[in-house]
Amino acid sequence: MKKIDIACIIDDDPIFVFGAKRIMQFADFCTAFMIFHNGEEALTNLKSIIEAKEKLPDMILLDLNMPIMDGWQFLDEFTKIKTQKKVTIYIITSSIDPADVTRSKAYESVNNYIVKPITMETLKRLLHEDVSQ
Amino acid sequence: MSNLKHILYTAVHENEELFNFIQDSAINGFWLVELAAPEKIYLNPKLYCTLGFSFESIKSDSISPLDILNAKEFDKVLNTFKSKDFASQLKISYKHHSDNSIEFNCNAIAIKNLDAEITHVLVGHMDCSSGSKKILDYQEHVQRYEHIIEGTNIGTWEWNIQSGETIFNENWAKILGYTLEELQPISEKTWEELAHPEDHQTSIELLDNHFKGNTDYFKIESRFKHKNGNWIWVKDSGKVVSWTPDGKPEWMTGSHYDITEQKEHGILLERYQDLLERSNETASIGYWEVDLDKNEVFWSKVTKKIHEVPEDYELLFDEAVNFFPLGKHRDVILNSFKEAVENGKNYDIELEIITANGKLKWVRAIGISDFKNGKCNRIYGLFQDIHIRKEAERINRERQTLLETILDTIDVGIISCDREGNLSLFNKATIDWHGIPIETIGKKESTDYYELYKIDGETPLSIEELPLLQAMYTGEVTDGEFIIKPKVGENRRIVAKGSQLVGEDGNVFGAVVSMQDITIIKKTEEQLRISEAAFRGNFENAAIGMAILNERCDWLEVNDQLSAILGYSKKELLQLSIFQVTHKDDLTADITLMKEFINGEKSVLNKESRFLHKDGHVVYVILSVSVVKNDDGKPLYFISQITDITPRKIAAQKLQETLAKLEAILDSSTHVSIIGTDVDGNITTFNKGAENLLGYSKEEMVDNQTPALVHLRSEIIARGKELSKELKEPVEKFEVFTAMAKRGLHDTREWTYVRKDGVQFPVQLTITPVRDNKEIIGYLGVAAEISELKNVEKEIKSLLDVTKDQNERLKNFAHIVSHNLRSHSGNFAMLLELFLQDYPDAQENEIMDMLKLASENLKETIAHLNEVVLINTSLDENLHPINLNSSVKHSIKNIAGIANDAEVKIINNVDPQLKILGLPAYLDSIILNFLTNGIKYRSEERESFVKLDAVKEGNYVILSIEDNGLGIDLKKHREKLFGMYKTFHKNKDSRGIGLFITKNQIESLGGKIEIESEVDKGTTFKIYFKYEEN
């Protein structure tokens, strides 16, 4: 299974983060992790990474419901930023609200809308997709 | 014997002596005998006469000498002649007719022949002996008596009264037409039988009288029956001529003298006299006589009567003249009398007399003068009362005058002609018409003044065609109509009638023709004909119904239009009366009106009425009736005109209804303001509602204001702007309200009205144009106060808002809840998995299994809840057309794996063209659910399939999903079938929520679901989707 370099998880739920990390490790999903607990944190950090011209993550798993800055806000901001590397953003959320689904489609950079919980298979599939791109 | 006669004549002629001999000797006749043949003897008639024979017997040669001469005597005489001793004187006895013997002294002379022999002897008879003379005398007397009797035709009778012996003479019988022979035997009885019974009776009485000696003679005029059956009158007179020794009458002789003629004459005369007297009396002819010698006047009874004097009146000569009234009449009579007396001029005059009673009478006086010795000694004559005749004459004259006046006054031309065809009468009218001067003219001249033509006005009448001549020769005028064209004057059209004038003798003495000027009549006729034709044309072709009725209101004539109006054929209509087609509500009124007509109270009627069409519906008409009266003023005909105004009436009724409704609306809508304006915006109508709502009165607003008064200026401007934009042209002021209406667009919107007191309230205002024949003549604004509505609206809105809010919140909540719950349950599941990865041994732990299950359950429940929540908040408007087949295919693909594993065949028969209205997500979910169910609940015992079909039905597309699986016991589970968390199978995968969710999804798409199932056979689900019309 091809690995991705850096996987970024933006989620305020620590259990999920823990769980996701664990699964990713188990699956040998990626090399490194970036964990942010809300959108603002993520944005600030990623911005600074970009500015620092450092490696951006290949994949972002973005949660929607987050305090301070939720997923949408983050997306709004993030997509404004021009990056050299294409960042695959997957929205991973518990929300099955079709409005959210629809909204997600508005963003080019959003590849998929995944409903929690994620499983090994889900990750594998993600990888497949990522690879095939 | 003539031979002898001849000889005698010759001899006498030759011998004068013979001639003398005869003269002297043959006083009483002679005879000539031929000595040689003594039977040749000629006796001259005288001798026979002397001997008493009748003339007739002599003439008839029925007597011979032997009748008068006995043979001996004759022979003796002959011998003397033959002897030499010719005795020239001898005595010869003859037999008298009465058988007496008469002796004559005779002379004889011999006639010698040339030989001087005696051939013949002539014997002449001179006188007779005295004895014979006596006898002769006696015989002569007797003869004379007989002759008398014969001459006088007297019938004699002799009657022996005692013995009854009766002797009649021949005349007696002859008078009665018999011969004496025929009456034999003659007796008293004969007389009795032949006598008239009455007269016979009288005779007996008279006879008795005579026998008694009272009368010298028996005289009676009595009747006897003639042989031919008639009664003849006889003068019977007689006398007793001998008496018996004892003094009784013995013989009576008498005579019968036929006096029938005289008697009849006598009777006739009597009658005539009577008649004359009577007729005189009747004719009032009286006789008068004036004796001029004695100066006496005689008047007959009748004359006296005429003069009205009594019968015993004795008129004096001088008085006579007083009976003539002074003056003309007296002069006339005196003059006439004088003329008669002096000149013998008889007079026959008519004049007036004055009667004793002073009465004037007309009389006819005839006077005849009688002259004796050149002098008039007597005048006699007649008076006749001609008063009546005179009167009659006067009347006649008057009549004549009348007739003439009539003839000249009347406007009928009368002409007559005599039998030669000459015009004899030409009355005034005729003169006028023919243009001739007023003198009688002959036939020839007439043509100078006029011409007669046939009715064509061109062809002149021929002679045969002249009416007067026609009348005369044929008795009638055959070509009755002709034209007179006078030279001066106008042409006239004449109709003539004529006839012959027939005299008392039956012969035609002329003809008369009466003519009538029918020029005007003809003109009138023509006008009438034209008028009638015009009327007829009008009547028949009128665009309205026309009818002629009689005084009883029966149809006499109807035209086609009326027939059309009432739906009956002309024939049917003529059978009905006007009342039969009148609506019953109008019947009474109409009958009353008709009565008024008949009474003459009304002469024209004009009213609206209702008639009944043949098929029963009401026909509204205007009924106009006029009456035609006869000369007495009685109605003859009614002429009615019937105009069908049904459409008009119905329209009027509708209008009336509409107006009434409108009125009602206007007035009843106390809460709806109706403001009408003209095209410029001036208020023309302001209803009660408007008054109520706006606080203004009608009077204030109508013709005074525009609606702008009650609007907010700002609104008007705002709307104006809006409209300007929409209609791409500037709209402002009143135009704001009318712009849409003018364009025929609907204009209903909310406005704010401002009440008089300033209070504003919302209204919903609809503006419509008022049109009259497509032209807009005004606008109508109907405004309903919607404050209430508005409030309610607000409430609803707020409620809606709240609800929406709630919904949102709920949704939010649902999402949040589900999201968070999900998160946690997701985490839980994830952690479990991780744990299991870390500690694979834990898998065997039962609790671990339970945990896992719990986690799963949690997840699932949350998922379900999510689904349910989602369903309830979806909205209809999001439906869009989806190709059913594609969705099905998509779903099938999704479960292809599972189907394969389960060995369930999925058959898709859905029409690729069908589209349904729905949400893709839902549709997929629904189909998927059923597919999975079909697979899940398959039967192990057979080859399983799930078949999908779609069919269009009405507004729906029915998708039927059929499987041959386990089926559902509908009896048990139908109610709960679609309930939440209801399961029907022991299948561990049955969650009991699938059908619930599916049903909800379907229903939210506007469809429905039906199920058919049989346990252990299979199930068919029918899902109704809204059908999308392409």
mmCIF file with all atom_site columns, N, CA and C in Angstrom, chain B residues 748-792:
data_model
loop_
_atom_site.group_PDB
_atom_site.id
_atom_site.type_symbol
_atom_site.label_atom_id
_atom_site.label_alt_id
_atom_site.label_comp_id
_atom_site.label_asym_id
_atom_site.label_entity_id
_atom_site.label_seq_id
_atom_site.pdbx_PDB_ins_code
_atom_site.Cartn_x
_atom_site.Cartn_y
_atom_site.Cartn_z
_atom_site.occupancy
_atom_site.B_iso_or_equiv
_atom_site.pdbx_formal_charge
_atom_site.auth_seq_id
_atom_site.auth_comp_id
_atom_site.auth_asym_id
_atom_site.auth_atom_id
_atom_site.pdbx_PDB_model_num
ATOM 1   N N  . THR B 1 748 ? -54.864 42.678 -9.150  1.00 0.00 ? 748 THR B N  1
ATOM 2   C CA . THR B 1 748 ? -55.314 42.532 -7.768  1.00 0.00 ? 748 THR B CA 1
ATOM 3   C C  . THR B 1 748 ? -54.106 42.645 -6.871  1.00 0.00 ? 748 THR B C  1
ATOM 4   N N  . ARG B 1 749 ? -54.130 43.597 -5.998  1.00 0.00 ? 749 ARG B N  1
ATOM 5   C CA . ARG B 1 749 ? -52.997 43.747 -5.097  1.00 0.00 ? 749 ARG B CA 1
ATOM 6   C C  . ARG B 1 749 ? -53.435 44.438 -3.827  1.00 0.00 ? 749 ARG B C  1
ATOM 7   N N  . GLU B 1 750 ? -52.504 44.418 -2.918  1.00 0.00 ? 750 GLU B N  1
ATOM 8   C CA . GLU B 1 750 ? -52.801 45.042 -1.643  1.00 0.00 ? 750 GLU B CA 1
ATOM 9   C C  . GLU B 1 750 ? -52.429 46.496 -1.675  1.00 0.00 ? 750 GLU B C  1
ATOM 10  N N  . TRP B 1 751 ? -53.359 47.258 -1.133  1.00 0.00 ? 751 TRP B N  1
ATOM 11  C CA . TRP B 1 751 ? -53.113 48.688 -1.020  1.00 0.00 ? 751 TRP B CA 1
ATOM 12  C C  . TRP B 1 751 ? -53.477 49.105 0.399   1.00 0.00 ? 751 TRP B C  1
ATOM 13  N N  . THR B 1 752 ? -53.146 50.331 0.704   1.00 0.00 ? 752 THR B N  1
ATOM 14  C CA . THR B 1 752 ? -53.594 50.875 1.989   1.00 0.00 ? 752 THR B CA 1
ATOM 15  C C  . THR B 1 752 ? -54.620 51.935 1.693   1.00 0.00 ? 752 THR B C  1
ATOM 16  N N  . TYR B 1 753 ? -55.805 51.763 2.327   1.00 0.00 ? 753 TYR B N  1
ATOM 17  C CA . TYR B 1 753 ? -56.806 52.813 2.223   1.00 0.00 ? 753 TYR B CA 1
ATOM 18  C C  . TYR B 1 753 ? -56.665 53.725 3.417   1.00 0.00 ? 753 TYR B C  1
ATOM 19  N N  . VAL B 1 754 ? -56.977 54.969 3.170   1.00 0.00 ? 754 VAL B N  1
ATOM 20  C CA . VAL B 1 754 ? -56.935 55.930 4.274   1.00 0.00 ? 754 VAL B CA 1
ATOM 21  C C  . VAL B 1 754 ? -58.355 56.377 4.529   1.00 0.00 ? 754 VAL B C  1
ATOM 22  N N  . ARG B 1 755 ? -58.838 56.131 5.735   1.00 0.00 ? 755 ARG B N  1
ATOM 23  C CA . ARG B 1 755 ? -60.198 56.536 6.100   1.00 0.00 ? 755 ARG B CA 1
ATOM 24  C C  . ARG B 1 755 ? -60.248 58.020 6.262   1.00 0.00 ? 755 ARG B C  1
ATOM 25  N N  . LYS B 1 756 ? -61.491 58.494 6.298   1.00 0.00 ? 756 LYS B N  1
ATOM 26  C CA . LYS B 1 756 ? -61.691 59.941 6.417   1.00 0.00 ? 756 LYS B CA 1
ATOM 27  C C  . LYS B 1 756 ? -60.981 60.496 7.645   1.00 0.00 ? 756 LYS B C  1
ATOM 28  N N  . ASP B 1 757 ? -61.025 59.661 8.708   1.00 0.00 ? 757 ASP B N  1
ATOM 29  C CA . ASP B 1 757 ? -60.413 60.143 9.940   1.00 0.00 ? 757 ASP B CA 1
ATOM 30  C C  . ASP B 1 757 ? -58.908 59.901 9.980   1.00 0.00 ? 757 ASP B C  1
ATOM 31  N N  . GLY B 1 758 ? -58.391 59.454 8.891   1.00 0.00 ? 758 GLY B N  1
ATOM 32  C CA . GLY B 1 758 ? -56.943 59.335 8.829   1.00 0.00 ? 758 GLY B CA 1
ATOM 33  C C  . GLY B 1 758 ? -56.426 57.933 9.082   1.00 0.00 ? 758 GLY B C  1
ATOM 34  N N  . VAL B 1 759 ? -57.301 57.077 9.629   1.00 0.00 ? 759 VAL B N  1
ATOM 35  C CA . VAL B 1 759 ? -56.870 55.720 9.940   1.00 0.00 ? 759 VAL B CA 1
ATOM 36  C C  . VAL B 1 759 ? -56.595 54.967 8.647   1.00 0.00 ? 759 VAL B C  1
ATOM 37  N N  . GLN B 1 760 ? -55.492 54.282 8.679   1.00 0.00 ? 760 GLN B N  1
ATOM 38  C CA . GLN B 1 760 ? -55.120 53.491 7.513   1.00 0.00 ? 760 GLN B CA 1
ATOM 39  C C  . GLN B 1 760 ? -55.424 52.022 7.764   1.00 0.00 ? 760 GLN B C  1
ATOM 40  N N  . PHE B 1 761 ? -55.826 51.385 6.720   1.00 0.00 ? 761 PHE B N  1
ATOM 41  C CA . PHE B 1 761 ? -56.058 49.954 6.848   1.00 0.00 ? 761 PHE B CA 1
ATOM 42  C C  . PHE B 1 761 ? -55.768 49.300 5.511   1.00 0.00 ? 761 PHE B C  1
ATOM 43  N N  . PRO B 1 762 ? -55.326 48.066 5.584   1.00 0.00 ? 762 PRO B N  1
ATOM 44  C CA . PRO B 1 762 ? -54.979 47.394 4.336   1.00 0.00 ? 762 PRO B CA 1
ATOM 45  C C  . PRO B 1 762 ? -56.243 46.870 3.630   1.00 0.00 ? 762 PRO B C  1
ATOM 46  N N  . VAL B 1 763 ? -56.197 46.931 2.326   1.00 0.00 ? 763 VAL B N  1
ATOM 47  C CA . VAL B 1 763 ? -57.276 46.344 1.527   1.00 0.00 ? 763 VAL B CA 1
ATOM 48  C C  . VAL B 1 763 ? -56.690 45.552 0.381   1.00 0.00 ? 763 VAL B C  1
ATOM 49  N N  . GLN B 1 764 ? -57.462 44.619 -0.066  1.00 0.00 ? 764 GLN B N  1
ATOM 50  C CA . GLN B 1 764 ? -57.092 43.957 -1.309  1.00 0.00 ? 764 GLN B CA 1
ATOM 51  C C  . GLN B 1 764 ? -57.975 44.552 -2.376  1.00 0.00 ? 764 GLN B C  1
ATOM 52  N N  . LEU B 1 765 ? -57.352 45.223 -3.331  1.00 0.00 ? 765 LEU B N  1
ATOM 53  C CA . LEU B 1 765 ? -58.086 45.975 -4.350  1.00 0.00 ? 765 LEU B CA 1
ATOM 54  C C  . LEU B 1 765 ? -57.960 45.288 -5.701  1.00 0.00 ? 765 LEU B C  1
ATOM 55  N N  . THR B 1 766 ? -59.118 45.053 -6.312  1.00 0.00 ? 766 THR B N  1
ATOM 56  C CA . THR B 1 766 ? -59.139 44.522 -7.679  1.00 0.00 ? 766 THR B CA 1
ATOM 57  C C  . THR B 1 766 ? -59.733 45.580 -8.585  1.00 0.00 ? 766 THR B C  1
ATOM 58  N N  . ILE B 1 767 ? -59.003 45.864 -9.615  1.00 0.00 ? 767 ILE B N  1
ATOM 59  C CA . ILE B 1 767 ? -59.494 46.885 -10.556 1.00 0.00 ? 767 ILE B CA 1
ATOM 60  C C  . ILE B 1 767 ? -59.821 46.215 -11.878 1.00 0.00 ? 767 ILE B C  1
ATOM 61  N N  . THR B 1 768 ? -61.045 46.449 -12.315 1.00 0.00 ? 768 THR B N  1
ATOM 62  C CA . THR B 1 768 ? -61.445 45.898 -13.609 1.00 0.00 ? 768 THR B CA 1
ATOM 63  C C  . THR B 1 768 ? -62.055 47.008 -14.456 1.00 0.00 ? 768 THR B C  1
ATOM 64  N N  . PRO B 1 769 ? -61.884 46.875 -15.743 1.00 0.00 ? 769 PRO B N  1
ATOM 65  C CA . PRO B 1 769 ? -62.501 47.879 -16.610 1.00 0.00 ? 769 PRO B CA 1
ATOM 66  C C  . PRO B 1 769 ? -63.984 47.567 -16.812 1.00 0.00 ? 769 PRO B C  1
ATOM 67  N N  . VAL B 1 770 ? -64.747 48.645 -16.966 1.00 0.00 ? 770 VAL B N  1
ATOM 68  C CA . VAL B 1 770 ? -66.162 48.474 -17.317 1.00 0.00 ? 770 VAL B CA 1
ATOM 69  C C  . VAL B 1 770 ? -66.275 48.779 -18.807 1.00 0.00 ? 770 VAL B C  1
ATOM 70  N N  . ARG B 1 771 ? -66.751 47.795 -19.542 1.00 0.00 ? 771 ARG B N  1
ATOM 71  C CA . ARG B 1 771 ? -66.806 47.960 -20.993 1.00 0.00 ? 771 ARG B CA 1
ATOM 72  C C  . ARG B 1 771 ? -68.235 48.030 -21.488 1.00 0.00 ? 771 ARG B C  1
ATOM 73  N N  . ASP B 1 772 ? -68.369 48.800 -22.564 1.00 0.00 ? 772 ASP B N  1
ATOM 74  C CA . ASP B 1 772 ? -69.642 48.803 -23.273 1.00 0.00 ? 772 ASP B CA 1
ATOM 75  C C  . ASP B 1 772 ? -69.284 48.549 -24.717 1.00 0.00 ? 772 ASP B C  1
ATOM 76  N N  . ASN B 1 773 ? -69.560 47.338 -25.139 1.00 0.00 ? 773 ASN B N  1
ATOM 77  C CA . ASN B 1 773 ? -69.199 47.005 -26.523 1.00 0.00 ? 773 ASN B CA 1
ATOM 78  C C  . ASN B 1 773 ? -67.727 47.176 -26.806 1.00 0.00 ? 773 ASN B C  1
ATOM 79  N N  . LYS B 1 774 ? -66.932 46.617 -25.949 1.00 0.00 ? 774 LYS B N  1
ATOM 80  C CA . LYS B 1 774 ? -65.478 46.606 -26.109 1.00 0.00 ? 774 LYS B CA 1
ATOM 81  C C  . LYS B 1 774 ? -64.789 47.914 -25.739 1.00 0.00 ? 774 LYS B C  1
ATOM 82  N N  . GLU B 1 775 ? -65.585 48.955 -25.623 1.00 0.00 ? 775 GLU B N  1
ATOM 83  C CA . GLU B 1 775 ? -64.949 50.227 -25.285 1.00 0.00 ? 775 GLU B CA 1
ATOM 84  C C  . GLU B 1 775 ? -64.998 50.416 -23.780 1.00 0.00 ? 775 GLU B C  1
ATOM 85  N N  . ILE B 1 776 ? -63.878 50.834 -23.221 1.00 0.00 ? 776 ILE B N  1
ATOM 86  C CA . ILE B 1 776 ? -63.851 51.038 -21.763 1.00 0.00 ? 776 ILE B CA 1
ATOM 87  C C  . ILE B 1 776 ? -64.548 52.342 -21.451 1.00 0.00 ? 776 ILE B C  1
ATOM 88  N N  . ILE B 1 777 ? -65.538 52.254 -20.591 1.00 0.00 ? 777 ILE B N  1
ATOM 89  C CA . ILE B 1 777 ? -66.243 53.486 -20.218 1.00 0.00 ? 777 ILE B CA 1
ATOM 90  C C  . ILE B 1 777 ? -66.010 53.863 -18.770 1.00 0.00 ? 777 ILE B C  1
ATOM 91  N N  . GLY B 1 778 ? -65.284 53.008 -18.098 1.00 0.00 ? 778 GLY B N  1
ATOM 92  C CA . GLY B 1 778 ? -64.999 53.349 -16.703 1.00 0.00 ? 778 GLY B CA 1
ATOM 93  C C  . GLY B 1 778 ? -64.259 52.222 -16.041 1.00 0.00 ? 778 GLY B C  1
ATOM 94  N N  . TYR B 1 779 ? -64.002 52.364 -14.762 1.00 0.00 ? 779 TYR B N  1
ATOM 95  C CA . TYR B 1 779 ? -63.302 51.340 -14.012 1.00 0.00 ? 779 TYR B CA 1
ATOM 96  C C  . TYR B 1 779 ? -64.038 51.062 -12.727 1.00 0.00 ? 779 TYR B C  1
ATOM 97  N N  . LEU B 1 780 ? -63.870 49.842 -12.281 1.00 0.00 ? 780 LEU B N  1
ATOM 98  C CA . LEU B 1 780 ? -64.501 49.460 -11.039 1.00 0.00 ? 780 LEU B CA 1
ATOM 99  C C  . LEU B 1 780 ? -63.421 48.935 -10.114 1.00 0.00 ? 780 LEU B C  1
ATOM 100 N N  . GLY B 1 781 ? -63.355 49.545 -8.936  1.00 0.00 ? 781 GLY B N  1
ATOM 101 C CA . GLY B 1 781 ? -62.365 49.065 -7.982  1.00 0.00 ? 781 GLY B CA 1
ATOM 102 C C  . GLY B 1 781 ? -63.079 48.446 -6.800  1.00 0.00 ? 781 GLY B C  1
ATOM 103 N N  . VAL B 1 782 ? -62.878 47.153 -6.617  1.00 0.00 ? 782 VAL B N  1
ATOM 104 C CA . VAL B 1 782 ? -63.504 46.448 -5.496  1.00 0.00 ? 782 VAL B CA 1
ATOM 105 C C  . VAL B 1 782 ? -62.428 46.165 -4.468  1.00 0.00 ? 782 VAL B C  1
ATOM 106 N N  . ALA B 1 783 ? -62.615 46.745 -3.305  1.00 0.00 ? 783 ALA B N  1
ATOM 107 C CA . ALA B 1 783 ? -61.591 46.597 -2.264  1.00 0.00 ? 783 ALA B CA 1
ATOM 108 C C  . ALA B 1 783 ? -62.182 45.913 -1.053  1.00 0.00 ? 783 ALA B C  1
ATOM 109 N N  . ALA B 1 784 ? -61.511 44.883 -0.620  1.00 0.00 ? 784 ALA B N  1
ATOM 110 C CA . ALA B 1 784 ? -61.961 44.189 0.590   1.00 0.00 ? 784 ALA B CA 1
ATOM 111 C C  . ALA B 1 784 ? -60.951 44.475 1.679   1.00 0.00 ? 784 ALA B C  1
ATOM 112 N N  . GLU B 1 785 ? -61.527 44.805 2.779   1.00 0.00 ? 785 GLU B N  1
ATOM 113 C CA . GLU B 1 785 ? -60.639 45.124 3.914   1.00 0.00 ? 785 GLU B CA 1
ATOM 114 C C  . GLU B 1 785 ? -59.951 43.852 4.364   1.00 0.00 ? 785 GLU B C  1
ATOM 115 N N  . ILE B 1 786 ? -58.718 43.933 4.427   1.00 0.00 ? 786 ILE B N  1
ATOM 116 C CA . ILE B 1 786 ? -58.011 42.717 4.800   1.00 0.00 ? 786 ILE B CA 1
ATOM 117 C C  . ILE B 1 786 ? -57.231 42.870 6.095   1.00 0.00 ? 786 ILE B C  1
ATOM 118 N N  . SER B 1 787 ? -57.585 43.830 6.930   1.00 0.00 ? 787 SER B N  1
ATOM 119 C CA . SER B 1 787 ? -56.866 43.995 8.200   1.00 0.00 ? 787 SER B CA 1
ATOM 120 C C  . SER B 1 787 ? -56.900 42.703 8.953   1.00 0.00 ? 787 SER B C  1
ATOM 121 N N  . GLU B 1 788 ? -58.090 42.189 9.070   1.00 0.00 ? 788 GLU B N  1
ATOM 122 C CA . GLU B 1 788 ? -58.255 40.904 9.725   1.00 0.00 ? 788 GLU B CA 1
ATOM 123 C C  . GLU B 1 788 ? -57.343 39.901 9.089   1.00 0.00 ? 788 GLU B C  1
ATOM 124 N N  . LEU B 1 789 ? -57.543 39.857 7.796   1.00 0.00 ? 789 LEU B N  1
ATOM 125 C CA . LEU B 1 789 ? -56.755 38.906 7.020   1.00 0.00 ? 789 LEU B CA 1
ATOM 126 C C  . LEU B 1 789 ? -55.281 39.123 7.278   1.00 0.00 ? 789 LEU B C  1
ATOM 127 N N  . LYS B 1 790 ? -54.999 40.389 7.229   1.00 0.00 ? 790 LYS B N  1
ATOM 128 C CA . LYS B 1 790 ? -53.586 40.739 7.414   1.00 0.00 ? 790 LYS B CA 1
ATOM 129 C C  . LYS B 1 790 ? -53.112 40.245 8.773   1.00 0.00 ? 790 LYS B C  1
ATOM 130 N N  . ASN B 1 791 ? -53.934 40.485 9.763   1.00 0.00 ? 791 ASN B N  1
ATOM 131 C CA . ASN B 1 791 ? -53.556 40.036 11.105  1.00 0.00 ? 791 ASN B CA 1
ATOM 132 C C  . ASN B 1 791 ? -53.353 38.550 11.132  1.00 0.00 ? 791 ASN B C  1
ATOM 133 N N  . VAL B 1 792 ? -54.359 37.924 10.571  1.00 0.00 ? 792 VAL B N  1
ATOM 134 C CA . VAL B 1 792 ? -54.277 36.463 10.522  1.00 0.00 ? 792 VAL B CA 1
ATOM 135 C C  . VAL B 1 792 ? -53.029 36.042 9.789   1.00 0.00 ? 792 VAL B C  1
#
